[in-house]
Short mmCIF file of C-alpha atoms and ligand atoms in Angstrom, two decimals:
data_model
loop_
_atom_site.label_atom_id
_atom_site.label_comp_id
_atom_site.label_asym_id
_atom_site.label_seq_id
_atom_site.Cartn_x
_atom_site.Cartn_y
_atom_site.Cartn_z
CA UNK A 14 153.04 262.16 99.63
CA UNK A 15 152.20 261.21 95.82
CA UNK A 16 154.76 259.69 93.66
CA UNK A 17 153.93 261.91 90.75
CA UNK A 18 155.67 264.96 90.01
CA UNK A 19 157.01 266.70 87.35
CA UNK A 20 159.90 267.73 89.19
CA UNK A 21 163.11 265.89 88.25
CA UNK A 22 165.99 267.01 89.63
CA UNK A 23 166.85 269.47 93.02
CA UNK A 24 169.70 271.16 94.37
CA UNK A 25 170.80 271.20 98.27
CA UNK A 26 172.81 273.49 100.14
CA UNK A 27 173.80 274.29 103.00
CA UNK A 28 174.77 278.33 103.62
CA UNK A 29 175.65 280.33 106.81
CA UNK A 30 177.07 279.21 109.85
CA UNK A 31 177.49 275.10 110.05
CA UNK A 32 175.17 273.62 112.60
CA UNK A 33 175.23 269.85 113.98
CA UNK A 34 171.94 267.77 111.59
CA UNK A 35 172.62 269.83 108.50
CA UNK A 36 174.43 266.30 107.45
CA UNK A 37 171.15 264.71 108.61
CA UNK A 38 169.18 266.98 106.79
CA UNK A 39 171.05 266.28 103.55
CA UNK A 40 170.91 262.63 103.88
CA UNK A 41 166.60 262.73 104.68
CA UNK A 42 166.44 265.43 101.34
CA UNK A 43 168.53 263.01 99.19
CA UNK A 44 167.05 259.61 100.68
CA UNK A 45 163.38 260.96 100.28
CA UNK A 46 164.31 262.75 96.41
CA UNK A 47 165.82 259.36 95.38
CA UNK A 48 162.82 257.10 96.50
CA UNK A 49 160.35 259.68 94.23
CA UNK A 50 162.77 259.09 90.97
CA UNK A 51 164.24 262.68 91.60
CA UNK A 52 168.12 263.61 91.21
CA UNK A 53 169.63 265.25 93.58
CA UNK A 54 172.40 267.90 93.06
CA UNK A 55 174.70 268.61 95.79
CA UNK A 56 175.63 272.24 95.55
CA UNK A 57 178.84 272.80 97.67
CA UNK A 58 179.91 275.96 99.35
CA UNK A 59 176.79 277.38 99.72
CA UNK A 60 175.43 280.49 97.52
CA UNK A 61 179.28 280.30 95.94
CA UNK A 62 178.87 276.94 94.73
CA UNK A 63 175.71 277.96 92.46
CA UNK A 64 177.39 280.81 91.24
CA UNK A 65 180.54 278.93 90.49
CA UNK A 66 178.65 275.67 89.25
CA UNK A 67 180.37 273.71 92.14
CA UNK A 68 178.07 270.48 91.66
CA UNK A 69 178.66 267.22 93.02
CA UNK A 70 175.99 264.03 92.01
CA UNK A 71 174.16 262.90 95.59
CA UNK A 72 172.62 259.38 95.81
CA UNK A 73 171.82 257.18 98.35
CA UNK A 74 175.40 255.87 98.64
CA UNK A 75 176.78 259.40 98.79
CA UNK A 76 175.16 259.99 101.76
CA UNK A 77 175.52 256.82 103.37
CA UNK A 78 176.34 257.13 107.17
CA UNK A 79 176.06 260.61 107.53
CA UNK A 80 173.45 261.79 110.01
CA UNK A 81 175.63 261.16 112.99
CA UNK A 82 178.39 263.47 111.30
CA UNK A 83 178.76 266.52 112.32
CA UNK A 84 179.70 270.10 110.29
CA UNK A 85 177.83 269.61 106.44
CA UNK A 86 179.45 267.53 103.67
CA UNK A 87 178.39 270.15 101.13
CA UNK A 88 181.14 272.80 103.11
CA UNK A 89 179.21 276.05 103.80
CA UNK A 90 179.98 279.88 102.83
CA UNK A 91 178.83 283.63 103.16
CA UNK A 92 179.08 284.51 100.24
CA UNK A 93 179.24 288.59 98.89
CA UNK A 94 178.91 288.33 95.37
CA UNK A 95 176.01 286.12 95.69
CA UNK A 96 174.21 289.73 97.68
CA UNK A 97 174.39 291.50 94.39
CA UNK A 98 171.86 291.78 91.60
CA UNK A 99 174.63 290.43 89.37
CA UNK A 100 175.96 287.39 91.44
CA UNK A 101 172.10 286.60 92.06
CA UNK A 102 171.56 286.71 88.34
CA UNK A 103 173.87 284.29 87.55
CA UNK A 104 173.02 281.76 90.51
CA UNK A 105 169.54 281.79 89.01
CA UNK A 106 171.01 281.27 85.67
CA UNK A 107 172.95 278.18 86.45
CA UNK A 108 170.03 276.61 88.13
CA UNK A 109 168.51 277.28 84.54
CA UNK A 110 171.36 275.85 83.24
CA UNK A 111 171.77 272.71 85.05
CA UNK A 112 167.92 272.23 84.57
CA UNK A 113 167.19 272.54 88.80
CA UNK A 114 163.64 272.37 89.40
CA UNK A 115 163.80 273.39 93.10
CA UNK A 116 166.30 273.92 95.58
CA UNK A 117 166.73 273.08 99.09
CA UNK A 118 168.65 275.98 101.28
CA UNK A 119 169.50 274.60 104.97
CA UNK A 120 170.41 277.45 107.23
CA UNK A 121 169.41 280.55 109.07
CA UNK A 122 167.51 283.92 108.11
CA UNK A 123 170.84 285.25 106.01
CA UNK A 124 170.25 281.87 103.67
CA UNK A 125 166.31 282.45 103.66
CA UNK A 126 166.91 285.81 102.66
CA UNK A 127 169.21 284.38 99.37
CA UNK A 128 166.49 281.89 98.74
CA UNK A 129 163.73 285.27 98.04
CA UNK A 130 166.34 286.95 95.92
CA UNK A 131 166.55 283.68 93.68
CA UNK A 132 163.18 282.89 93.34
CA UNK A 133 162.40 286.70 92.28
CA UNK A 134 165.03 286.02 89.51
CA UNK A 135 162.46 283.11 88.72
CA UNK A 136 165.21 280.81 88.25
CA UNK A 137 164.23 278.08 90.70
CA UNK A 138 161.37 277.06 93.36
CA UNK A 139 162.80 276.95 96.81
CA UNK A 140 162.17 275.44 100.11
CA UNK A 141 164.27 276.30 103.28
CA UNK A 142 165.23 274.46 106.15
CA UNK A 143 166.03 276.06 109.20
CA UNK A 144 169.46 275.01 110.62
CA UNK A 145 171.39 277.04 112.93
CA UNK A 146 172.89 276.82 116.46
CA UNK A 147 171.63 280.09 117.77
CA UNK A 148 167.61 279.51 117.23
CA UNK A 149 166.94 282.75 116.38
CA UNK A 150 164.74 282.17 113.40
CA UNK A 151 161.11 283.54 114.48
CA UNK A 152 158.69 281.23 112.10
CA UNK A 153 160.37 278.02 114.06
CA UNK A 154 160.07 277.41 117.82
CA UNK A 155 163.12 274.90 116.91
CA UNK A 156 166.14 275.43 114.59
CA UNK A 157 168.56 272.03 113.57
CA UNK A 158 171.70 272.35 115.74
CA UNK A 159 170.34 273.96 119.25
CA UNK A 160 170.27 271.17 120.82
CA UNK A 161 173.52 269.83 120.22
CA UNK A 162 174.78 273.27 120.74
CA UNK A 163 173.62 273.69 124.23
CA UNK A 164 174.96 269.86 125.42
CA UNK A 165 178.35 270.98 124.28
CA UNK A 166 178.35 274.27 125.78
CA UNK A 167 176.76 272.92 129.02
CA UNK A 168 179.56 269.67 129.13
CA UNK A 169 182.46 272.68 128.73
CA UNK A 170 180.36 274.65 131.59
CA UNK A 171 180.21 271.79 133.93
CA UNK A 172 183.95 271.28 133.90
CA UNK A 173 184.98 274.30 134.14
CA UNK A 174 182.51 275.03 137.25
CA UNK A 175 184.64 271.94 138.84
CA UNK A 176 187.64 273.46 138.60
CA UNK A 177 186.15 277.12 140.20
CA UNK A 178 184.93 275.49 142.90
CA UNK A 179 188.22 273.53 143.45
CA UNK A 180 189.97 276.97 143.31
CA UNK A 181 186.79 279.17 144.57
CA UNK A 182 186.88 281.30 141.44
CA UNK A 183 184.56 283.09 139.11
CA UNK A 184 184.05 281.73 135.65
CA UNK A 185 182.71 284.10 132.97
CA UNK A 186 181.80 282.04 129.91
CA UNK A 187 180.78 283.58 126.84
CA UNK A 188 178.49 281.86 124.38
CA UNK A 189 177.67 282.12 120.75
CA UNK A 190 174.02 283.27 119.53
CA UNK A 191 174.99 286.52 117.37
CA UNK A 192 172.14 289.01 118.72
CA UNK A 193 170.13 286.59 120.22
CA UNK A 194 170.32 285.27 124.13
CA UNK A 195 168.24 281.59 123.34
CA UNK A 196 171.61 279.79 123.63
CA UNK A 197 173.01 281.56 126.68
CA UNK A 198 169.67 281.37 128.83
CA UNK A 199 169.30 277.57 128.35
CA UNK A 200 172.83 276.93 129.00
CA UNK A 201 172.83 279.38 131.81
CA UNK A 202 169.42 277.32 133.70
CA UNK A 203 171.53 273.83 132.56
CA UNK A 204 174.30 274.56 134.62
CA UNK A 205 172.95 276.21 137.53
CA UNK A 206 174.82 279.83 136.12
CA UNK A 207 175.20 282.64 138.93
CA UNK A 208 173.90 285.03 136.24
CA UNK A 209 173.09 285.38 132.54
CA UNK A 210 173.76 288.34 130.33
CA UNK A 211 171.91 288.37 127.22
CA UNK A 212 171.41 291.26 124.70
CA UNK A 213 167.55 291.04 125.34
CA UNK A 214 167.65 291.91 129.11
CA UNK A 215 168.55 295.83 129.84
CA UNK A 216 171.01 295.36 133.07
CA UNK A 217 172.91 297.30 135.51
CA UNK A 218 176.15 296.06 135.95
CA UNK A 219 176.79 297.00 139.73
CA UNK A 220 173.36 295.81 141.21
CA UNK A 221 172.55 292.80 138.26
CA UNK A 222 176.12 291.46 138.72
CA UNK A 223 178.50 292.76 141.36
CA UNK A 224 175.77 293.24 144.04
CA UNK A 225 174.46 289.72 143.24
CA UNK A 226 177.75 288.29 143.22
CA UNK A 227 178.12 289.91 146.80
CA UNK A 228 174.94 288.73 147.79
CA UNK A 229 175.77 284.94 146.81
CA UNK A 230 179.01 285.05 148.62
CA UNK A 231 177.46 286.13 151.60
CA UNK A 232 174.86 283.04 151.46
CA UNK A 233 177.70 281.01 151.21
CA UNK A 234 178.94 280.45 147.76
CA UNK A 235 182.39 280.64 146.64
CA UNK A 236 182.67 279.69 142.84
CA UNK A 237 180.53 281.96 140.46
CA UNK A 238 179.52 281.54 137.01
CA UNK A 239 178.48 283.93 134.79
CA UNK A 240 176.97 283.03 131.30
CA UNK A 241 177.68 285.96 128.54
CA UNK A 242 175.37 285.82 125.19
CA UNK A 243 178.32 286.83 122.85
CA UNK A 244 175.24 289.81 121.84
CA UNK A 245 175.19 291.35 125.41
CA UNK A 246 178.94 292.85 125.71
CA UNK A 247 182.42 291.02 125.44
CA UNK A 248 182.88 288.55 128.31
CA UNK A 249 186.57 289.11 128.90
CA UNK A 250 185.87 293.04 129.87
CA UNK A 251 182.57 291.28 132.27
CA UNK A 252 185.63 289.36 133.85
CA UNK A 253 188.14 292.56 133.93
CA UNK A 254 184.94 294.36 135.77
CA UNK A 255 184.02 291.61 138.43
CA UNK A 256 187.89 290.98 139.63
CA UNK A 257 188.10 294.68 139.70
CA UNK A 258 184.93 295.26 142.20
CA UNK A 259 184.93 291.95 144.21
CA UNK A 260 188.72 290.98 144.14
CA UNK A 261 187.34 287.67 143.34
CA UNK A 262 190.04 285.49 141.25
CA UNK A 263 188.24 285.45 137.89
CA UNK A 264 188.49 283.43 134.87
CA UNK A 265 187.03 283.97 131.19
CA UNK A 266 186.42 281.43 128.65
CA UNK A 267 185.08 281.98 124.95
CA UNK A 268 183.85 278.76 124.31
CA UNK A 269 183.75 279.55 120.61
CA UNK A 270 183.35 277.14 117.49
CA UNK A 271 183.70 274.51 119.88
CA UNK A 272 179.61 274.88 119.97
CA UNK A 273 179.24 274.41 116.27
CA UNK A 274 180.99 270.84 116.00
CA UNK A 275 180.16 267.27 117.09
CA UNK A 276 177.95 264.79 116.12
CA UNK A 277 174.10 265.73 116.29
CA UNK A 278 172.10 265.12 119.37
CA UNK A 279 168.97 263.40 118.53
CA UNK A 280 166.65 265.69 118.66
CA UNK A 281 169.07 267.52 115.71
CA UNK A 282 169.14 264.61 113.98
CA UNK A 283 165.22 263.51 114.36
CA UNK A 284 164.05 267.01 113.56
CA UNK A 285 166.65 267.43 110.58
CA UNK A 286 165.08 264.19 108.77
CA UNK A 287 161.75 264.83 109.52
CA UNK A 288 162.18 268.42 107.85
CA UNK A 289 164.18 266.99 104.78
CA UNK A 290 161.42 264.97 104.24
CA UNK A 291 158.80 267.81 103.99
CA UNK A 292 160.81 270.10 102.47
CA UNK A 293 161.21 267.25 99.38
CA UNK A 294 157.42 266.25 99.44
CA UNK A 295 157.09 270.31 99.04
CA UNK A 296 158.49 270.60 95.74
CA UNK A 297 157.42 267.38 94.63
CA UNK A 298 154.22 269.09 95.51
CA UNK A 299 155.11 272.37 93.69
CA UNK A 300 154.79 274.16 96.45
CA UNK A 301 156.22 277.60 95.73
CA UNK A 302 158.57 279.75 98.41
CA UNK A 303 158.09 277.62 100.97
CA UNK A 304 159.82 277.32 104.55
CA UNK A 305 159.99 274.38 106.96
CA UNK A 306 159.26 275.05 111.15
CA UNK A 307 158.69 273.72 114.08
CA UNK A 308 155.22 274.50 116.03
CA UNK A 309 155.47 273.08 119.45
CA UNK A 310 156.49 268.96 118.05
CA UNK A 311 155.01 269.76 114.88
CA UNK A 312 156.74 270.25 111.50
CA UNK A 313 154.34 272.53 109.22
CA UNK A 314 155.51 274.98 106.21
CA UNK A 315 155.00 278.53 105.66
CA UNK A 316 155.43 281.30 102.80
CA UNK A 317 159.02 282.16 102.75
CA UNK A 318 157.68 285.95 103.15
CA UNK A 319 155.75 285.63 106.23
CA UNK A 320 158.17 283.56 107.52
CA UNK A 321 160.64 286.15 107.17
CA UNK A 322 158.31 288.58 108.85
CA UNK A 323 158.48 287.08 111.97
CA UNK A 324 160.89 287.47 114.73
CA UNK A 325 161.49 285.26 117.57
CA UNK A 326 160.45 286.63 121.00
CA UNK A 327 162.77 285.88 123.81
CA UNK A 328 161.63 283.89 126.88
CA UNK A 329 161.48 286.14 129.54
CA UNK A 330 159.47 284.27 131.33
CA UNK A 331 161.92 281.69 131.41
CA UNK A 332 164.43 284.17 132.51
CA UNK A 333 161.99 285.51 135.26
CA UNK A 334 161.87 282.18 136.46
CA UNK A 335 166.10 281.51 136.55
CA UNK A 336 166.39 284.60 138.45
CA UNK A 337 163.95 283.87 141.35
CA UNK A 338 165.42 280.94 141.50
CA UNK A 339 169.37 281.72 141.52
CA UNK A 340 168.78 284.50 144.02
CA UNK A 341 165.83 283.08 146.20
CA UNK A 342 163.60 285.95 145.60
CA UNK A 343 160.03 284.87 146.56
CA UNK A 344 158.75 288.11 145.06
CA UNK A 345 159.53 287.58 141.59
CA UNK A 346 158.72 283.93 142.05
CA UNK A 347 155.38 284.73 143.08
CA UNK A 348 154.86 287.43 140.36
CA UNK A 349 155.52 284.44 137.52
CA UNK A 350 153.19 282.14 138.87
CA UNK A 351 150.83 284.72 138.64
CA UNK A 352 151.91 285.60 134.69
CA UNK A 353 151.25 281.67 133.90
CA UNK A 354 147.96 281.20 135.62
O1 F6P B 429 175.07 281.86 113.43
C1 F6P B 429 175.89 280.91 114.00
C2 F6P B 429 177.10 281.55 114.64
O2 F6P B 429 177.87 280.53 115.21
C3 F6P B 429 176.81 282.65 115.65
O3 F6P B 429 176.44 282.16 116.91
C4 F6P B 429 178.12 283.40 115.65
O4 F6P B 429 177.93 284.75 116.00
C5 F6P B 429 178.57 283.29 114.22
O5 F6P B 429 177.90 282.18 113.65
C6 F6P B 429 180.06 283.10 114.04
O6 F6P B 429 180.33 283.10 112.70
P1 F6P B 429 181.74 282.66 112.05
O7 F6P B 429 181.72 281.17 111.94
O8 F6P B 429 181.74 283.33 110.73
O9 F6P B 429 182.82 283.12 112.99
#
């Protein structure tokens, strides 16, 4: 990265759902900025905060100690006013204003999607940084906050699962994501989940759940656990259904915001610093409209446009796999291995 630029002072924020490493991500943005004689801008409350000209100064000291911390410093918002031409208008005027030479957005597609309809205002050059718990973004195999997610969600899993086998229950958890199952399958496989509902996966309920759940209490089992993508249908009518056909004592638990806090695993925090880092050496760069992702352990960049094109596929082969092994079936075991020859 060169130490000449013409750009001399940035904004941050952070917009959209909170996700554990946006603090991380703040602190790499403002730590890298400082080193190449840029100012940084904190802008708080996301899209709101620009509107409003809600600045705070960020230098190193205002971000000491911060990557382990979870939620974002800068507060977060959705914010309405900031979707209309006029709201947009006068975001990109205060960045004018305020002489911001590029802006940093950490979040998910919503806060990509404000960071196109500033920079066709031609107020500012952006970069974003893709931050959310539900890793739904399709330019990034990785979003900031998945990680950290899934450990919490998997902890709360594994305790309840110790009290359903105590009392030979069924536990029907449901789990963030919005549309998207990523969360749900990889805390479903974590915990050794009976079955996993995820908006992505067409089911039927009486031979995908009822006839499986009869199937694994007649191997044996007598605690169930059934992992709910918040996407795929509201978990406390899945547990209303199962009591109703097996008379098994059933339990539901929306495990909630719970899966947004806590202090950053450290992949989140690793990942957050190495893309605050790029996104800065970006627009020291002037790279226009640019995006940060993860290929495989890589961090590259990509137009904000095609990366905005692209939607995430869901792993169905990793689904494949989970089922053949919950229910034994040799089959669809055999089919997979086939698929990944
Ligand atoms: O996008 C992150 C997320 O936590 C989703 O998983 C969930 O659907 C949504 O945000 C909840 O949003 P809110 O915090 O506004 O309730």
């Amino acid at each position: 990265m060169s130490n000449e630029t013409s750009v001399k002072r940035i904004g941050i924020l952070t917009s959209g759902g909170d996700a554990p490493g946006m603090n991380a991500a703040i602190r790499s943005v403002v730590r890298t900025a400082t080193c190449l004689g840029i100012e940084c801008i904190g802008v708080r409350r996301g899209y709101t905060g620009l509107i409003n000209g809600d600045f705070i100064k960020l230098d190193q000291s205002a971000v000491k100690g911060i990557t382990g911390r979870g939620g974002t410093m800068l507060y977060t918002a959705r914010s309405s006013e900031y979707n209309t031409e006029d709201g947009c208008k006068k975001a990109s005027d205060t960045c004018r204003h305020m002489g911001i030479d590029g802006l940093v957005v950490i979040g998910g597609d919503g806060t990509f999607r404000g960071a196109l309809d500033l920079s066709k205002h031609g107020g500012v050059n952006v970069v974003g940084i893709p931050c959310t718990i539900d890793n739904d973004i399709g330019c990034t195999t990785y979003t900031i906050g998945f990680d950290t997610a899934c450990n919490t969600a998997v902890d709360a899993v594994d305790r309840l699962n110790d009290t359903m086998q105590s009392h030979e229950r069924c536990s029907v958890v449901e789990v963030m994501g919005r549309h998207a199952g990523h969360l749900a399958l990889a805390v479903g496989i974590a915990t050794g989940a009976t079955i996993i509902l995820v908006p992505e996966v067409k089911y039927d309920f009486d031979i995908d759940v009822i006839e499986r759940i009869r199937l694994s209490r007649l191997a044996g089992r007598s605690n169930f656990t059934v992992i709910v993508a918040e996407g795929a249908e509201p978990a406390l009518g899945v547990a209303d259904k199962i009591r109703d056909a097996t008379g098994i004592d059933t339990r539901y638990t929306a495990l909630g915001h719970i899966q947004r806090g806590g202090s950053p695993h450290v992949r989140d925090r690793v990942v957050a610093t190495a893309m605050g880092y790029m996104a800065v050496s970006l627009l020291a760069a002037g790279r226009k409209s640019r995006i940060v992702a993860m290929r495989g352990d890589r961090v590259i960049d990509l137009d904000i446009h095609e990366a905005l094109s692209l939607t995430k596929e869901f792993d169905y082969e990793m689904y494949r796999s989970f089922s053949a092994l919950t229910f034994l079936d040799k089959k669809t075991l055999m089919q997979s291995f086939k698929r990944t020859d």
